[in-house]
């Protein structure tokens, strides 16, 4: 089979070009992130029970929901939080790889079953079920020059005018405003007056719910009206209340003697924040914080560019005195880490090429690995795309380590072919054919051995397994493609480029060869003495191994 490619170099070149084109096309669509997407997907259920304490919320809201949601398909565990402000949240964590959209639907179905057991006030407030992304790609801030606007105004403005526009951008999973909250009508009840008037918070809540609603008033002039009425009118009436004065006029009941008890008689009413549990400040100044969450599988660099471009467009429409800023951009770390990896990648490639040139001392021989290395590495990108991987620190690190593996396969083909050509007995094609007859088995064997090292670690479960999977399969893919190139492209290139040369050695090469020969002689002497004193050699080996084991156990380690 190898002889087929040696005799048909164009076919081998076309095969290599197909691999390169596939890799380059895939590179344009590969998601880019700092680390692989290894965090388990989560779904959050939120509800509010106004006026209830934490224990009441846990018993009346949390317990029914958790009983129904528990055991949903793919669930790993769930955690809930009930606060004294009446807020309840349940976070369900699913196994890595679970379809988050389907998980959200399943949780919503379970929550719907539990609604019949929940207090009416909770149902009226609404129960929210949404997928939760923990991957914040950016944090924006809205601030006011000279404190012209407070944090409540800024947060409310961001919720009404910015979140929808940002959420529509490609790659954005969700947008969350963190700050003083939205404008809401705050009704501060006077407990002493309520006791005297014999009122309860539920009675007040019912009165507000009844009188603060949007209703349809009907029509005037609809059939069957008088025949001579040529017009039909749709009646519009004032719906929901909007000012503290209007809320203050809500009728609670009619007292004896016809006196009307209104809401303003028992409460202080003001326009304020929906919640005072969270505040946001930037450099000591009130602000609104906007969190941009990345959609799984998207390109964080493209998300960052899109958000920045959109905010530049929106900046001209912001109220006078309001400014926006980027307080956090994780893509800066990603860019820095990727740049460092790429620099290391280029340095490694240059070092490998230099070593090849130094040892083979033949410019034609250097060209062959320089052409075959990119084929294997770029082709690996196509495999990464097929496996659903992203361009991240781990996969790039795997590609760096794969350079040594990739170049080794090319070097042994070039070196063995050069060895036969230097005898002067063979033409280039004959020398390559002779060399490959000895190398087919070893090349395939090396590939299989390396696969036996890397493939088993991909079956490790959990988050660590996901990390090993992308790292190891990247190296495995590069190894397989390197083996294919060593049996197809590299022999064909050797037959085309290698020539017998009798040119005098460059002075640098002569000096290098002398040093190398002396080093080799010293090495041979050391090995010879070690073989003569095997017990001493074994003791030294055990000491070195024990020292390495102790250092490994004591060396500090981190997750990544």
Coordinates of C-alpha atoms in Angstrom, one line a residue, residues 168-459:
X168 CA -31.0 38.7 21.1
X169 CA -27.3 38.8 20.2
X170 CA -25.9 35.5 18.8
X171 CA -24.2 33.3 21.4
X172 CA -25.8 35.1 24.4
X173 CA -27.6 32.7 26.6
X174 CA -29.2 35.1 29.1
X175 CA -28.8 38.6 30.5
X176 CA -29.3 39.4 34.1
X177 CA -29.4 42.8 35.8
X178 CA -27.9 42.9 39.3
X179 CA -28.6 45.9 41.3
X180 CA -31.4 47.8 43.1
X181 CA -34.1 46.0 41.1
X182 CA -37.1 47.4 39.2
X183 CA -39.6 50.1 40.1
X184 CA -42.4 48.8 42.2
X185 CA -45.2 50.3 44.4
X186 CA -44.1 49.8 48.0
X187 CA -47.0 49.5 50.5
X188 CA -45.7 49.8 54.1
X189 CA -48.5 48.6 56.4
X190 CA -49.0 50.0 59.9
X191 CA -49.5 47.0 62.1
X192 CA -51.0 49.0 65.0
X193 CA -53.6 50.6 62.7
X194 CA -54.4 47.3 61.1
X195 CA -55.0 45.8 64.6
X196 CA -57.4 48.5 65.5
X197 CA -59.2 48.2 62.1
X198 CA -59.2 44.4 62.5
X199 CA -57.4 43.9 59.1
X200 CA -55.0 41.3 58.0
X201 CA -52.3 41.4 55.2
X202 CA -54.3 38.9 53.2
X203 CA -57.4 41.2 53.2
X204 CA -55.2 44.1 52.0
X205 CA -53.7 41.9 49.3
X206 CA -57.1 40.7 48.1
X207 CA -58.3 44.3 47.9
X208 CA -55.3 45.4 45.9
X209 CA -55.6 42.4 43.5
X210 CA -59.2 43.0 42.9
X211 CA -59.0 46.8 42.2
X212 CA -55.6 46.9 40.4
X213 CA -56.3 45.0 37.2
X214 CA -56.7 45.5 33.5
X215 CA -60.3 44.8 32.4
X216 CA -62.1 45.0 29.1
X217 CA -65.0 47.5 29.1
X218 CA -66.9 46.3 26.1
X219 CA -68.4 48.1 23.1
X220 CA -71.0 50.7 22.3
X221 CA -73.2 50.4 19.2
X222 CA -72.6 46.7 18.5
X223 CA -75.4 44.7 17.0
X224 CA -78.1 44.5 18.0
X225 CA -78.2 48.3 18.4
X226 CA -80.6 50.8 16.9
X227 CA -80.7 50.5 13.2
X228 CA -79.9 54.2 12.7
X229 CA -76.7 54.0 14.7
X230 CA -73.9 54.0 12.1
X231 CA -70.9 53.9 14.6
X232 CA -69.4 51.2 16.9
X233 CA -67.1 52.2 19.7
X234 CA -64.6 50.3 21.8
X235 CA -64.6 51.5 25.3
X236 CA -61.3 52.0 27.1
X237 CA -61.1 52.5 30.8
X238 CA -58.2 53.1 33.2
X239 CA -56.7 49.8 34.0
X240 CA -53.8 49.2 36.4
X241 CA -53.0 51.9 38.9
X242 CA -49.7 53.8 38.4
X243 CA -49.2 56.4 41.1
X244 CA -49.1 56.2 44.9
X245 CA -52.2 58.4 45.1
X246 CA -54.2 56.0 43.0
X247 CA -53.1 53.1 45.1
X248 CA -53.9 55.1 48.2
X249 CA -57.5 55.4 47.1
X250 CA -58.0 51.6 47.0
X251 CA -61.1 50.8 49.0
X252 CA -60.6 48.2 51.7
X253 CA -64.1 48.2 53.1
X254 CA -67.0 50.4 54.1
X255 CA -67.3 51.2 57.8
X256 CA -70.5 51.8 59.7
X257 CA -72.1 55.1 58.9
X258 CA -70.9 54.9 55.3
X259 CA -67.3 55.9 56.0
X260 CA -64.9 54.4 53.5
X261 CA -61.7 52.8 54.7
X262 CA -59.0 53.3 52.1
X263 CA -55.5 51.9 51.7
X264 CA -53.8 55.2 52.5
X265 CA -55.5 55.1 55.9
X266 CA -53.5 52.1 57.1
X267 CA -50.3 52.3 55.0
X268 CA -47.6 54.5 53.6
X269 CA -47.4 54.2 49.9
X270 CA -44.4 55.1 47.8
X271 CA -42.6 54.3 44.5
X272 CA -39.5 52.2 45.3
X273 CA -37.6 49.1 44.5
X274 CA -39.1 45.7 44.1
X275 CA -36.4 44.4 46.4
X276 CA -33.7 46.0 48.6
X277 CA -31.8 42.7 49.1
X278 CA -29.2 43.5 46.4
X279 CA -27.3 46.6 45.7
X280 CA -24.6 47.3 43.1
X281 CA -21.8 49.8 43.4
X282 CA -18.8 50.7 41.2
X283 CA -15.9 52.5 42.8
X284 CA -18.3 53.5 45.7
X285 CA -20.9 54.9 43.3
X286 CA -24.4 53.4 42.8
X287 CA -24.6 51.4 39.6
X288 CA -26.5 48.8 37.7
X289 CA -24.5 45.6 36.9
X290 CA -25.5 43.6 33.8
X291 CA -24.2 40.0 33.6
X292 CA -23.9 38.5 30.1
X293 CA -24.1 34.7 30.1
X294 CA -22.7 32.7 27.2
X295 CA -24.8 30.1 25.4
X296 CA -23.1 26.6 25.6
X297 CA -21.1 25.8 22.5
X298 CA -20.9 29.5 21.3
X299 CA -17.7 31.4 20.6
X300 CA -17.0 33.7 23.6
X301 CA -14.8 35.9 21.6
X302 CA -17.5 36.6 19.1
X303 CA -20.0 37.1 21.9
X304 CA -17.7 39.7 23.4
X305 CA -17.3 41.5 20.1
X306 CA -21.0 41.5 19.5
X307 CA -21.8 42.9 23.0
X308 CA -19.2 45.7 22.7
X309 CA -20.5 46.6 19.2
X310 CA -24.1 46.7 20.5
X311 CA -23.3 48.8 23.5
X312 CA -21.4 51.3 21.3
X313 CA -24.6 51.5 19.2
X314 CA -26.8 52.0 22.3
X315 CA -24.4 54.5 24.0
X316 CA -25.8 57.4 21.9
X317 CA -29.4 56.7 23.2
X318 CA -28.5 56.6 26.9
X319 CA -30.0 59.3 29.1
X320 CA -27.8 62.3 29.6
X321 CA -25.3 61.7 32.3
X322 CA -25.5 57.9 32.1
X323 CA -22.4 56.0 31.0
X324 CA -21.7 52.3 30.5
X325 CA -18.5 50.4 31.1
X326 CA -17.1 46.9 30.8
X327 CA -16.2 45.8 34.3
X328 CA -15.4 42.2 33.5
X329 CA -14.5 40.5 30.2
X330 CA -13.4 36.9 30.5
X331 CA -12.3 36.9 26.9
X332 CA -9.3 39.0 27.8
X333 CA -8.0 36.0 29.8
X334 CA -8.9 33.7 27.0
X335 CA -7.0 35.9 24.5
X336 CA -4.0 36.1 26.7
X337 CA -3.9 32.3 27.4
X338 CA -4.5 31.5 23.7
X339 CA -1.8 33.9 22.7
X340 CA 0.7 32.3 25.1
X341 CA -0.2 28.9 23.9
X342 CA 0.2 30.0 20.2
X343 CA 3.6 31.5 21.1
X344 CA 4.6 28.2 22.7
X345 CA 3.3 26.4 19.7
X346 CA 5.4 28.4 17.3
X347 CA 8.5 28.1 19.6
X348 CA 8.0 24.3 19.8
X349 CA 7.7 24.0 16.0
X350 CA 10.7 26.2 15.4
X351 CA 12.8 24.2 18.0
X352 CA 11.8 20.9 16.4
X353 CA 12.7 22.1 12.9
X354 CA 16.0 23.4 14.2
X355 CA 16.8 20.1 15.8
X356 CA 15.9 18.2 12.6
X357 CA 18.1 20.5 10.5
X358 CA 21.0 20.2 13.0
X359 CA 21.0 16.4 13.0
X360 CA 20.1 15.6 9.4
X361 CA 22.1 18.6 8.0
X362 CA 20.1 18.5 4.8
X363 CA 17.8 21.3 3.8
X364 CA 15.7 19.1 1.6
X365 CA 15.2 16.7 4.6
X366 CA 13.9 19.6 6.7
X367 CA 11.2 20.6 4.1
X368 CA 9.5 17.2 4.5
X369 CA 8.6 17.4 8.2
X370 CA 7.7 21.1 7.8
X371 CA 5.1 20.1 5.2
X372 CA 3.8 17.0 7.0
X373 CA 3.5 18.5 10.6
X374 CA 0.8 21.1 9.6
X375 CA -1.2 18.5 7.8
X376 CA -1.6 16.4 11.0
X377 CA -2.1 19.3 13.3
X378 CA -4.6 21.2 11.1
X379 CA -6.4 17.9 10.4
X380 CA -6.8 17.4 14.1
X381 CA -9.1 20.5 14.2
X382 CA -11.5 18.7 11.9
X383 CA -11.6 15.7 14.3
X384 CA -12.1 18.2 17.2
X385 CA -15.1 19.7 15.4
X386 CA -16.6 16.3 14.7
X387 CA -16.3 15.3 18.4
X388 CA -17.9 18.6 19.6
X389 CA -14.7 20.0 21.2
X390 CA -13.8 23.7 21.5
X391 CA -10.5 25.5 21.0
X392 CA -9.5 26.0 24.6
X393 CA -6.3 25.9 26.7
X394 CA -6.4 22.1 27.1
X395 CA -6.9 21.2 23.5
X396 CA -4.2 23.7 22.4
X397 CA -1.9 22.2 25.0
X398 CA -2.7 18.8 23.6
X399 CA -1.7 20.0 20.1
X400 CA 1.6 21.3 21.5
X401 CA 2.4 18.0 23.0
X402 CA 1.3 16.3 19.8
X403 CA 4.0 18.2 17.8
X404 CA 6.7 15.9 19.2
X405 CA 4.7 12.8 18.3
X406 CA 3.8 14.1 14.8
X407 CA 7.4 15.1 14.0
X408 CA 8.8 11.8 15.2
X409 CA 6.9 9.8 12.6
X410 CA 8.1 12.1 9.9
X411 CA 11.7 12.1 11.1
X412 CA 12.1 8.3 11.2
X413 CA 10.9 8.1 7.6
X414 CA 13.2 10.8 6.4
X415 CA 16.2 9.5 8.4
X416 CA 15.8 5.9 7.2
X417 CA 15.3 7.0 3.6
X418 CA 18.4 9.2 3.8
X419 CA 20.4 6.4 5.2
X420 CA 19.7 4.2 2.2
X421 CA 20.4 7.0 -0.2
X422 CA 23.7 7.8 1.3
X423 CA 24.9 4.3 0.4
X424 CA 24.7 5.3 -3.3
X425 CA 23.1 2.0 -4.3
X426 CA 19.5 3.3 -4.6
X427 CA 17.6 6.0 -6.4
X428 CA 15.3 8.2 -4.3
X429 CA 12.3 6.1 -5.0
X430 CA 14.1 2.8 -4.4
X431 CA 15.6 4.1 -1.1
X432 CA 12.2 5.2 0.2
X433 CA 10.6 1.9 -0.8
X434 CA 13.3 0.0 0.9
X435 CA 13.1 2.2 4.0
X436 CA 9.3 2.0 4.3
X437 CA 9.4 -1.8 4.0
X438 CA 11.1 -1.7 7.4
X439 CA 9.0 1.1 9.0
X440 CA 5.3 0.2 8.2
X441 CA 5.1 -2.2 11.2
X442 CA 6.9 0.1 13.7
X443 CA 4.8 3.2 12.7
X444 CA 1.5 1.3 13.1
X445 CA 2.8 -0.2 16.3
X446 CA 3.8 3.2 17.8
X447 CA 0.4 4.6 16.9
X448 CA -1.5 1.7 18.5
X449 CA 0.7 2.0 21.7
X450 CA 0.0 5.7 22.0
X451 CA -3.7 5.1 21.5
X452 CA -3.6 2.5 24.2
X453 CA -2.1 5.2 26.5
X454 CA -4.5 8.0 25.8
X455 CA -7.8 6.4 24.9
X456 CA -8.5 4.6 28.2
X457 CA -8.4 7.9 30.2
X458 CA -11.4 9.2 28.2
X459 CA -13.7 6.7 29.9

